[in-house]
Structure formats: structure tokens, C-alpha cells
Amino acid sequence: MKYQTGDKILLLSSKEEGTVVDIVNDNMVMIEVKGTTFPVYLDQIDFPYFHRFTQQKLVKEKPRQIPGDEIKVDRKKYEVFKTDKGMFLSVLPVYQFDGYDETVKLMKFHLFNDTPHAMRFYFQIWLNNQMDLEIKNEIQPYNHFYLADLIFESLNDNPRFEFTFFLKEPQPKLATSVKKTWKIKPKQMFTQLEELRTKAEATLTYTLFEKFPDKEPEPPAPAEQPNAKKAKPATTIGSGNFASLLSKIQLQPETTLEPKHEVDLHIEALEKNWKGMSNIAILAVQLNAFQRYLDLAISHHQHNLIVIHGVGKGKLKDEIHQILRQTPEVANFVNQYHAKYGYGATEITFK
């Protein structure tokens, strides 16, 4: 190999100097020029020394200035402002010669963060509906991250990329997280790779999102009519009135509860004789337990509480979140991916 990592190079097309940061294969390297990293073929670069020694340097005499007549330069006019174009997935095909022609051996995937936000991300590759790779890491603003290699034959295994991005420093007007799925369509990929080869370009680029999404506004509470008659509260899940429903359920004898920092609301953890109970009865027991542990956490001035509700159809989670929105002692709550609970838990922070 003519070049090694760390070598200084000259980009022949623009005469800009850069540094080799990675060796892709025998025909291609990854270089960094002015803070931007991208792959190039070896015939597109050269060592900069010959260019330096042959470049004619012209030294112009500085014009004399009259004291007090200096020209002030408005530097703000020439400042370079970084953009916010979004998050991108880059595909770099690696070729091999099979005796007749060059064919794609594998594809290298990089993540490009062209936003001003540092982010944590959770990444999975699925092949034939089975998880093949899992990565949890961070990516800095205006930087790239190497994800993985995928053998070209894997296109026959219905590959699917799952991304979940979290802001490292939460912003009040932006969402907590964003999920994106990218599925590879083999026929479309074959066509794009052939066009890439025809144009003599190095990579394919796909947009995951152009801008981190804004936080969804909470629906406004309905205004109470001053002269309207108050309807009799119905015994429904989420209303907070479970007395008549719970009276029909044979619960275990009441015991003194101790405050917890982690509460498991799976029905088998709350009720021994739960088999045969209806779905609405199970939900009532779970919400009753949640309300009791929530009250305990508030009365004991806990800083936070983790409630394990599982994933399922999301009914229990929705009811819990509705109660939390109406609880003034709650500062905030989040339901995002956790290494221990996945998406099956909500973390509550109290005021």
C-alpha cells in the first residue's frame, strides 16, 4: 500500500491538503480535509511534497499605509456557519476482481451527523427477522461513525436497519428521541450501485432525517362550562374511580406497602390468582398498584421512580402517562429505550 494512516496527501482535483485516516482497501482510502472525512480512490490523491516544491511562490511587497488610515475588515461577513442538514447513512461498496470483472464484495456503512447536536444512538441490523448486530454509542456534531460491514450476499436476507436517536443534551422544544427504519431493497440497491460505478463515485447516501423533530404539544384541557351540570363520574379505566370495579375483584389481604424506586406492574407480580381475570380487571389492579406506589413515592419525597409496565398494546402505559400528566408533584417522565427494560418502563422525576 502506497499510503498509511497519518500520511499527508494532496487532493488532485482541488489541490487541498489532507490526512489519511483509514485504509478502505487496496484501491481506496478514507481521508480528512478541513474537518470533513470522505473516501477517495488512490488515483485521486498524491503526496503533497512535489506540489509544494514546484509551486512558484510570489512575494508581493506590502503596500505602505498611512497611520490612522487602516482598513477594518468585517470578519463576521466571512465567518463560516455550520449547517443543520440532518442525519445520513453512507454506503461504501468494496469491490473485488473475480477474473472477468469487478464485483461488489461487501458494503461499509457509516453514520454522518450533519447537525449541531451530540446524540446517543441505538442501532440494530436485522437479517431474516433476526437481530444480527446491536450497537449503543454516541456521535458528535458534524462527525461520522463507522457502523458495520454487510456482505453483499446478505441482500437476499431482507436486511433492515433500526435506529433510535436521543439528544445528549435535551432541548425544551425538541422531542426526546426519534426512531427510524431503513430497509434495503435489493433491486433498487443493484441499480444504484451500477449508477455509482458508471459515474465513478465512491458512496451512496441516504437521509435518515433532515431535522430532529419538534416536541409534540400536549392537547389542551377542555374548558369547563360554568353553568353546565357535572356529569356523574363513570367507572372507567383512566378516570381514577375504580371503587365499584375493584370491589368485585378478590384481591389479596391489604398489606403495608414500603416505598420502592422500581415497581413491576406485570399482573403476575401483583396478583397470585390472576388467571381467569378479564383484561379490564387486570388493568384495574395494575393501575391501583401504580397509584399506591406513586403516592408513597411522593409522600417519602423520592427523587425518581421507575415503573415497569411492559410493551404490549400500550394501554397500561397510556393510562399511567395520563395519571402522571394530572399529578402536580411530577416534574417530568420519559419512556425511552433502556438497556435493562427496553421500551417497557417509564422513569418519573418528581419536583
Short mmCIF file of C-alpha atoms in Angstrom, two decimals, residues 95 187-204:
data_model
loop_
_atom_site.label_atom_id
_atom_site.label_comp_id
_atom_site.label_asym_id
_atom_site.label_seq_id
_atom_site.Cartn_x
_atom_site.Cartn_y
_atom_site.Cartn_z
CA TYR A 95 -15.10 -4.33 -4.97
CA LYS A 187 -33.26 -4.45 -6.94
CA GLN A 188 -33.04 -0.76 -6.11
CA MET A 189 -29.63 -1.26 -4.49
CA PHE A 190 -28.29 -3.11 -7.57
CA THR A 191 -29.40 -0.23 -9.82
CA GLN A 192 -27.90 2.44 -7.57
CA LEU A 193 -24.58 0.62 -7.29
CA GLU A 194 -24.37 0.31 -11.07
CA GLU A 195 -25.08 4.04 -11.46
CA LEU A 196 -22.45 4.76 -8.82
CA ARG A 197 -19.89 2.74 -10.76
CA THR A 198 -20.79 4.44 -14.05
CA LYS A 199 -20.35 7.89 -12.52
CA ALA A 200 -17.05 6.82 -10.85
CA GLU A 201 -18.35 7.98 -7.49
CA ALA A 202 -17.46 6.37 -4.17
CA THR A 203 -20.53 6.28 -1.92
CA LEU A 204 -24.33 6.21 -1.77
#
